[in-house]
Every structure is written in structure tokens, then in C-alpha cells.
Amino acid sequence: ETVSYGHPQRLRYTLDNDLLTPEQRLFYEENGFLLIRNLVSKQDIDRFRGEFERICRQEIKVPGLVVMRDVAIAKSEFVPDQRAVSKVQDFQEDPELFRYCSLPKILKYVECFIGPNIMAMHTMLINKPPDAGKKTSRHPMHQDLHYFPFRPVDRIVCAWTAMETVNRQNGCLVVLPGSHKGTLQEHDYPEWEGGVNKMYHGVRDYDPEHPRVHLEMEKGDTVFFHPLLIHGSGMNQTQGFRKAISCHYASGDCYYIDVKGTTQENIEKEVKEIIVRRHAVGDELTFKDTWAIRGRLVQGERISM
Ligand SMILES: CC(C)CC(=O)SCCNC(=O)CCNC(=O)[C@H](O)C(C)(C)COP(=O)(O)OP(=O)(O)OC[C@H]1O[C@@H](n2cnc3c(N)ncnc32)[C@H](O)[C@@H]1OP(=O)(O)O
Ligand SMILES: Nc1ncnc2c1ncn2[C@@H]1O[C@H](COP(=O)(O)OP(=O)(O)OP(=O)(O)O)[C@@H](O)[C@H]1O
Ligand SMILES: O=C(O)CCC(=O)C(=O)O
Ligand SMILES: [Fe+2]
Ligand SMILES: [Mg+2]
């Protein structure tokens, strides 16, 4: 029998692969995130930026795209075309932006976490605006799994790439290392005086004293993180719009769950209200349908998603 000194290595959050070093693998296991410097080329990022600017100038129209403005701007009296876009979501029908989700460099890492069958489930380009003075540019601390009616949790991962320098000044990601080992927590709107953006739920009993790590990143740096990792982003105290592009991936053999009776019931309700208003449909479209429609296979097989 082998005598093992120290802790036996139980690897739960990563799969056997030829890419990650043992140190990188253990880092993700322990911390719930892994930062890879300089992964996406400057050329690719400049192309994504160009496409985003064309969308903002309304030179192209992308089916299904959700364009969001910061609540401080959306609720003010500004003329419509001067309103800044704080985020676009669901760009799966934009071939140029969606190229991000299929980049082989990204997928090689994604495969280490979720395996060879890869679905791109949720896409975002975040353009965090200069704070208008009410701290609404903050993103409250949350777990992305709150939004997702699919499992298993360990076969979901987010890739988030900085499109320029992101630091404490312009509101970099802030993470609670190791929080991915916990369970999904209750989420709700934080009680912030200046207002909170639509659907920006935060963990209900957020403890501001919990040790946190600010992920300062350069253009092209990419962080992969687990959907239970508690994270958010600080306010943008600069005059620039802080840009990042991201995709949430799930294994093609994940399955949908019914969130009725769980902590996710509140977000399901909000999503359904928006869909009904936007598409003038009734109850026939389920929370799970809204994900199945947006999901795109980017590698391997689509089995149960
Ligand atoms: C892991 C991942 C999933 C985590 C996340 O993504 S967390 C963030 C999730 N966020 C979302 O899914 C974005 C959802 N946003 C949207 O669907 C849209 O942007 C909407 C908020 C519905 C606005 O849609 P839009 O078509 O632009 O509608 P309107 O401009 O006519 O506004 C309709 C009413 O909504 C208000 N509104 C617009 N933007 C925001 C905002 N950022 N925060 C809070 N309220 C907002 C707007 O003032 C208007 O309100 P009323 O005048 O009807 O009272
Ligand atoms: N009550 C709260 N509930 C949920 N999230 C919160 C709460 N308070 C702060 N946060 C989040 O904590 C993170 C860091 O917030 P904030 O910008 O205030 O500080 P910081 O950026 O860490 O500090 P500094 O601005 O000094 O660099 C952000 O994600 C912010 O949205
Ligand atoms: O880019 C950011 O500020 C974080 C966004 C985020 O965590 C999210 O939308 O789920
Ligand atoms: Fe998030
Ligand atoms: Mg800050």
C-alpha cells in the first residue's frame, strides 16, 4: 500500500488534459479561477471592438442581441442616441463577435474544465461606463450559476477576456478565492442607494470583510472561472468605458433542471417577464427554452442541451 504524505489530491473541478501544468490545475481546484496572460491576440480584440462600435452606431442589426444601458443613464433625460451601451448580451448571431467563443486557444482551456463537448451558452461584451456618480457601474458580488438552469455545476465555466487594461480604477473583476467550493446562495438586489441595474442580483448575505482578490489584467489576458465563484466588479472611476468580452460554456451533456422551489425562482420570474414583454409570447416559453434557443455547439456533440 502506498503511504501518502500530505493531502491526497482529489481533483474535482478539472479533467485530465495535456495543457494545464499541475500547478495550474491545483490552482483552479483550490481557488475556482485561472488567469492566463496574453491568450487572445490584439488583432482579434481590435476586431471585436470594431464590431461592437458598429453595433453601437447602429450600422448593423444583430438578431436576438440584448443591448443594455446603465440604469443611471436609462432613467435620466438624455437624448436617446447619446446613451452609452453598458453591455450587449446574446451575440450568438453576430459571426464576428461569436468568433471569440470559437477561438481554438480558448476552447483548449475550456475542454480542461468541461470536456470535449462544448456549448456556448451565454455571451456578453461588457462596456462598463464611467460611473455617473451613483456607483451604479458596480456589479454586485454574485455566482453566475444563479442565472443558469442547467447542471452539473462543475461542467460549466466562464471565459472572460480583458479588451484593454482593467484595474481597480476602472473596475476590474473582484473574486472571493475558494468560494466555488460552497453551494449556490440566495441572490437578490443589493440595497444600494444610487440604484442597481436590472438583473444585477448579488449574494444576499454578502460579507464585505471576506478576503478578496482584485484581478488586474491586460488586453488579451483571460480568466476562466467556476460558476459558483463569488465575483463582482468595482465602480469605474475613470472616464473610459472598460471593455471585456466573455462566454459561459457548458458541456454538451449537461441537462436542464426545474428551478421551481429553489433559490433561482426569483431570477426565472424576471427573465420570463422580460421575454414576454419583448417577444409578446405567453407562458409556453420556459426558462429552459430561453437557454436552449441561445446555446450554440462550438465543439464535439450536442447531447442533452
Ligand atoms: C451570468 C450572467 C447571466 C450574469 C448577468 O448577465 S447579470 C445581468 C443580467 N442582465 C441582463 O440580463 C440584462 C437584461 N436587460 C434587459 O433585458 C434590458 O436591457 C432591459 C433592462 C429590459 C431594458 O430593455 P430595453 O428594451 O432597453 O427597454 P427600455 O429602454 O424601454 O426600458 C424599459 C424599462 O427598463 C428600465 N431600464 C432600462 N435599462 C435598465 C437598467 N440597466 N437597469 C434597470 N432598469 C433599466 C427603463 O428605465 C424602463 O423602465 P420604465 O420606464 O418602464 O420604468
Ligand atoms: N453590499 C454589497 N453586496 C454585494 N456586492 C457588493 C456590496 N458592496 C460592494 N460589493 C461589490 O464588491 C466589489 C468591490 O466593490 P468596490 O468597487 O466598492 O470596492 P473595490 O473596487 O474593491 O475597492 P477600491 O475602489 O478601493 O479599489 C464590487 O463587485 C462591488 O459591486
Ligand atoms: O465584467 C464585469 O464587470 C463582470 C460581469 C459579470 O460578472 C456578469 O455579468 O456576470
Ligand atoms: Fe458574473
Ligand atoms: Mg473600486
Coordinates of N, CA and C in Angstrom, one line a residue, residues 155-273:
R155 N -19.3 21.2 -14.7 CA -19.1 21.2 -16.2 C -19.6 22.5 -16.9
I156 N -19.5 23.6 -16.1 CA -19.8 24.9 -16.6 C -18.6 25.8 -16.3
V157 N -18.2 26.6 -17.3 CA -17.0 27.5 -17.0 C -17.2 28.8 -17.8
C158 N -16.7 29.9 -17.2 CA -16.8 31.2 -17.9 C -15.4 31.5 -18.4
A159 N -15.3 32.0 -19.6 CA -14.0 32.7 -20.1 C -14.3 34.2 -20.2
W160 N -13.5 35.0 -19.6 CA -13.6 36.5 -19.5 C -12.3 37.1 -19.9
T161 N -12.3 37.8 -21.0 CA -11.1 38.4 -21.6 C -11.1 39.9 -21.5
A162 N -10.1 40.4 -21.0 CA -9.9 41.9 -20.9 C -9.6 42.4 -22.3
M163 N -10.4 43.5 -22.7 CA -10.2 44.1 -24.1 C -9.2 45.3 -24.0
E164 N -8.8 45.6 -22.8 CA -7.9 46.7 -22.5 C -7.4 46.5 -21.1
T165 N -6.5 47.3 -20.6 CA -6.1 47.2 -19.2 C -7.3 47.4 -18.3
V166 N -7.5 46.4 -17.4 CA -8.5 46.6 -16.4 C -7.9 46.5 -15.0
N167 N -8.2 47.5 -14.2 CA -7.6 47.6 -12.9 C -8.6 48.2 -11.9
R168 N -8.1 48.4 -10.7 CA -9.0 48.9 -9.7 C -9.7 50.2 -10.0
Q169 N -9.0 51.0 -10.8 CA -9.5 52.3 -11.2 C -10.8 52.2 -12.1
N170 N -10.7 51.3 -13.1 CA -11.8 51.2 -14.0 C -12.7 50.0 -13.7
G171 N -12.5 49.4 -12.5 CA -13.5 48.4 -12.1 C -13.2 47.0 -12.6
C172 N -12.0 46.4 -12.2 CA -11.7 45.1 -12.6 C -12.6 44.0 -11.8
L173 N -12.4 42.8 -12.2 CA -13.2 41.7 -11.5 C -12.6 41.6 -10.1
V174 N -13.5 41.3 -9.2 CA -13.1 41.1 -7.8 C -13.6 39.7 -7.5
V175 N -12.7 38.8 -7.0 CA -13.2 37.4 -6.7 C -12.9 37.0 -5.2
L176 N -13.7 36.1 -4.8 CA -13.5 35.5 -3.5 C -12.9 34.1 -3.7
P177 N -11.6 34.0 -3.6 CA -11.0 32.7 -3.9 C -11.5 31.6 -3.1
G178 N -11.8 30.4 -3.7 CA -12.2 29.3 -2.9 C -13.7 29.2 -2.7
S179 N -14.4 30.3 -3.1 CA -15.9 30.3 -2.8 C -16.6 29.3 -3.7
H180 N -16.0 28.8 -4.8 CA -16.6 27.8 -5.6 C -16.9 26.5 -4.9
K181 N -16.2 26.3 -3.8 CA -16.4 25.1 -3.0 C -17.7 25.1 -2.2
G182 N -18.3 26.2 -2.1 CA -19.6 26.4 -1.4 C -20.7 26.0 -2.3
T183 N -21.9 26.3 -1.8 CA -23.1 26.0 -2.5 C -23.7 27.3 -3.1
L184 N -24.7 27.1 -4.0 CA -25.4 28.3 -4.6 C -26.1 29.0 -3.5
Q185 N -25.9 30.3 -3.4 CA -26.5 31.1 -2.3 C -27.7 31.8 -2.8
E186 N -28.5 32.4 -1.9 CA -29.7 33.2 -2.3 C -29.2 34.5 -2.8
H187 N -29.8 34.9 -3.9 CA -29.4 36.2 -4.5 C -30.6 37.1 -4.6
D188 N -30.3 38.4 -4.5 CA -31.4 39.4 -4.6 C -30.7 40.8 -5.0
Y189 N -31.5 41.8 -5.2 CA -31.0 43.1 -5.5 C -30.3 43.6 -4.2
P190 N -29.0 44.1 -4.3 CA -28.4 44.7 -3.1 C -29.1 46.0 -2.8
E191 N -29.1 46.4 -1.5 CA -29.7 47.7 -1.1 C -28.8 48.8 -1.3
W192 N -28.6 49.3 -2.6 CA -27.7 50.4 -2.9 C -28.5 51.6 -3.1
E193 N -28.1 52.7 -2.5 CA -28.9 54.0 -2.5 C -29.0 54.5 -4.0
G194 N -28.0 54.4 -4.7 CA -28.0 55.0 -6.1 C -28.7 54.2 -7.1
G195 N -29.2 53.0 -6.8 CA -29.9 52.2 -7.7 C -29.0 51.0 -8.2
V196 N -29.6 50.0 -8.8 CA -28.9 48.8 -9.2 C -29.5 48.5 -10.6
N197 N -28.6 48.0 -11.5 CA -29.0 47.6 -12.8 C -29.9 46.4 -12.8
K198 N -30.8 46.4 -13.8 CA -31.8 45.3 -14.0 C -31.0 44.0 -14.0
M199 N -31.5 43.0 -13.2 CA -30.9 41.7 -13.1 C -29.5 41.6 -12.4
Y200 N -29.0 42.7 -11.9 CA -27.7 42.6 -11.2 C -28.0 42.2 -9.8
H201 N -28.3 40.9 -9.6 CA -28.5 40.4 -8.3 C -27.2 40.2 -7.6
G202 N -27.2 40.2 -6.3 CA -26.0 39.9 -5.5 C -26.3 38.9 -4.5
V203 N -25.2 38.2 -3.9 CA -25.5 37.3 -2.9 C -26.1 38.0 -1.7
R204 N -27.1 37.4 -1.1 CA -27.9 38.1 -0.1 C -27.1 38.5 1.1
D205 N -26.4 37.6 1.7 CA -25.7 37.9 2.9 C -24.2 38.2 2.6
Y206 N -23.9 39.1 1.7 CA -22.5 39.4 1.3 C -21.8 40.0 2.5
D207 N -20.6 39.4 2.8 CA -19.8 39.9 3.9 C -18.6 40.7 3.4
P208 N -18.7 42.0 3.5 CA -17.6 42.8 2.9 C -16.2 42.6 3.5
E209 N -16.2 41.9 4.6 CA -14.9 41.6 5.3 C -14.2 40.4 4.7
H210 N -14.9 39.6 3.9 CA -14.3 38.4 3.3 C -13.1 38.7 2.5
P211 N -11.9 38.0 2.6 CA -10.8 38.4 1.8 C -11.1 38.3 0.3
R212 N -10.7 39.3 -0.5 CA -11.0 39.2 -1.9 C -9.8 39.6 -2.7
V213 N -9.8 39.2 -4.0 CA -8.6 39.4 -4.8 C -9.1 40.2 -6.0
H214 N -8.4 41.3 -6.3 CA -8.7 42.1 -7.5 C -7.9 41.5 -8.7
L215 N -8.5 41.2 -9.7 CA -7.9 40.6 -10.9 C -7.5 41.7 -11.9
E216 N -6.3 42.3 -11.7 CA -5.9 43.3 -12.7 C -5.4 42.6 -13.9
M217 N -5.8 43.0 -15.1 CA -5.5 42.3 -16.3 C -5.1 43.2 -17.4
E218 N -4.4 42.7 -18.4 CA -4.0 43.5 -19.6 C -4.8 43.0 -20.8
K219 N -4.8 43.7 -21.8 CA -5.5 43.4 -23.1 C -5.2 42.0 -23.5
G220 N -6.1 41.1 -23.7 CA -5.9 39.7 -24.1 C -5.8 38.7 -23.0
D221 N -5.5 39.2 -21.8 CA -5.5 38.3 -20.6 C -6.9 37.7 -20.4
T222 N -6.9 36.4 -20.1 CA -8.2 35.7 -20.0 C -8.3 35.0 -18.7
V223 N -9.4 35.1 -18.0 CA -9.6 34.4 -16.7 C -10.7 33.4 -17.0
F224 N -10.5 32.1 -16.6 CA -11.5 31.1 -16.6 C -12.0 30.9 -15.2
F225 N -13.3 30.9 -15.0 CA -13.8 30.7 -13.6 C -15.0 29.9 -13.5
H226 N -15.2 29.3 -12.3 CA -16.2 28.3 -12.0 C -17.5 29.1 -11.7
P227 N -18.7 28.5 -12.0 CA -20.0 29.3 -11.9 C -20.4 29.5 -10.4
L228 N -19.7 28.9 -9.5 CA -20.1 29.2 -8.1 C -19.1 30.2 -7.5
L229 N -18.1 30.5 -8.2 CA -17.1 31.5 -7.7 C -17.8 32.8 -7.4
I230 N -17.8 33.4 -6.2 CA -18.4 34.7 -6.0 C -17.5 35.8 -6.5
H231 N -18.1 36.6 -7.4 CA -17.3 37.7 -8.0 C -18.2 38.8 -8.3
G232 N -17.6 40.0 -8.6 CA -18.3 41.2 -9.0 C -17.3 42.1 -9.6
S233 N -17.6 43.4 -9.8 CA -16.6 44.3 -10.2 C -16.9 45.7 -9.6
G234 N -15.9 46.4 -9.3 CA -16.0 47.7 -8.7 C -16.4 48.8 -9.6
M235 N -16.6 50.0 -9.1 CA -17.0 51.1 -10.0 C -15.9 51.6 -10.9
N236 N -16.4 52.1 -12.0 CA -15.4 52.7 -12.9 C -15.2 54.1 -12.6
Q237 N -14.0 54.4 -12.1 CA -13.7 55.8 -11.6 C -12.9 56.6 -12.7
T238 N -12.8 56.0 -13.9 CA -12.1 56.7 -15.0 C -13.2 57.3 -15.9
Q239 N -12.7 57.9 -17.0 CA -13.6 58.5 -18.0 C -13.7 57.5 -19.2
G240 N -13.0 56.4 -19.2 CA -13.1 55.5 -20.3 C -14.1 54.4 -20.0
F241 N -14.6 53.7 -21.1 CA -15.5 52.6 -21.0 C -14.7 51.3 -20.9
R242 N -14.7 50.7 -19.8 CA -13.9 49.5 -19.5 C -14.5 48.2 -20.3
K243 N -13.8 47.7 -21.2 CA -14.3 46.6 -22.1 C -13.8 45.2 -21.7
A244 N -14.7 44.3 -21.8 CA -14.4 42.9 -21.6 C -15.3 42.0 -22.5
I245 N -14.9 40.9 -22.9 CA -15.8 40.0 -23.7 C -15.8 38.7 -23.0
S246 N -17.0 38.0 -22.9 CA -17.0 36.8 -22.2 C -18.0 35.8 -22.8
C247 N -17.7 34.5 -22.4 CA -18.7 33.5 -22.8 C -18.7 32.4 -21.7
H248 N -19.9 32.0 -21.4 CA -20.1 30.9 -20.5 C -20.4 29.6 -21.3
Y249 N -19.6 28.6 -21.0 CA -19.7 27.3 -21.7 C -20.2 26.3 -20.7
A250 N -21.0 25.3 -21.4 CA -21.4 24.2 -20.6 C -21.2 22.9 -21.5
S251 N -21.0 21.8 -20.8 CA -20.8 20.6 -21.5 C -22.0 20.2 -22.3
G252 N -21.9 19.7 -23.5 CA -23.0 19.2 -24.3 C -23.8 18.2 -23.6
D253 N -23.2 17.5 -22.6 CA -24.0 16.5 -21.9 C -24.6 17.0 -20.6
C254 N -24.6 18.3 -20.4 CA -25.3 18.9 -19.2 C -26.8 18.7 -19.5
Y255 N -27.6 18.9 -18.4 CA -29.1 18.7 -18.6 C -29.7 19.9 -17.9
Y256 N -30.9 20.2 -18.3 CA -31.7 21.3 -17.7 C -32.4 20.8 -16.4
I257 N -32.5 21.7 -15.5 CA -33.3 21.4 -14.3 C -34.5 22.4 -14.1
D258 N -35.4 22.0 -13.3 CA -36.6 22.8 -13.0 C -36.1 23.6 -11.7
V259 N -36.2 24.9 -11.8 CA -35.7 25.7 -10.6 C -36.9 26.1 -9.7
K260 N -38.1 25.5 -10.0 CA -39.2 25.8 -9.1 C -38.8 25.3 -7.6
G261 N -39.1 26.2 -6.7 CA -38.8 25.8 -5.3 C -37.4 25.9 -4.9
T262 N -36.5 26.5 -5.8 CA -35.1 26.7 -5.4 C -34.9 28.2 -5.3
T263 N -33.6 28.6 -4.9 CA -33.2 30.0 -4.8 C -33.3 30.7 -6.1
Q264 N -33.3 29.9 -7.2 CA -33.3 30.5 -8.6 C -34.7 31.0 -9.1
E265 N -35.7 30.7 -8.3 CA -37.0 31.1 -8.7 C -37.2 32.6 -9.0
N266 N -36.5 33.4 -8.2 CA -36.7 34.9 -8.5 C -36.1 35.3 -9.8
I267 N -35.0 34.7 -10.2 CA -34.4 35.2 -11.5 C -35.2 34.6 -12.6
E268 N -35.7 33.4 -12.5 CA -36.6 32.8 -13.5 C -37.8 33.7 -13.8
K269 N -38.4 34.2 -12.7 CA -39.6 35.1 -12.8 C -39.2 36.4 -13.6
E270 N -38.1 37.0 -13.3 CA -37.7 38.2 -14.0 C -37.4 38.0 -15.5
V271 N -36.7 36.9 -15.8 CA -36.3 36.5 -17.1 C -37.6 36.3 -18.0
K272 N -38.6 35.6 -17.4 CA -39.8 35.4 -18.1 C -40.6 36.7 -18.4
E273 N -40.6 37.6 -17.4 CA -41.3 38.8 -17.6 C -40.7 39.6 -18.8

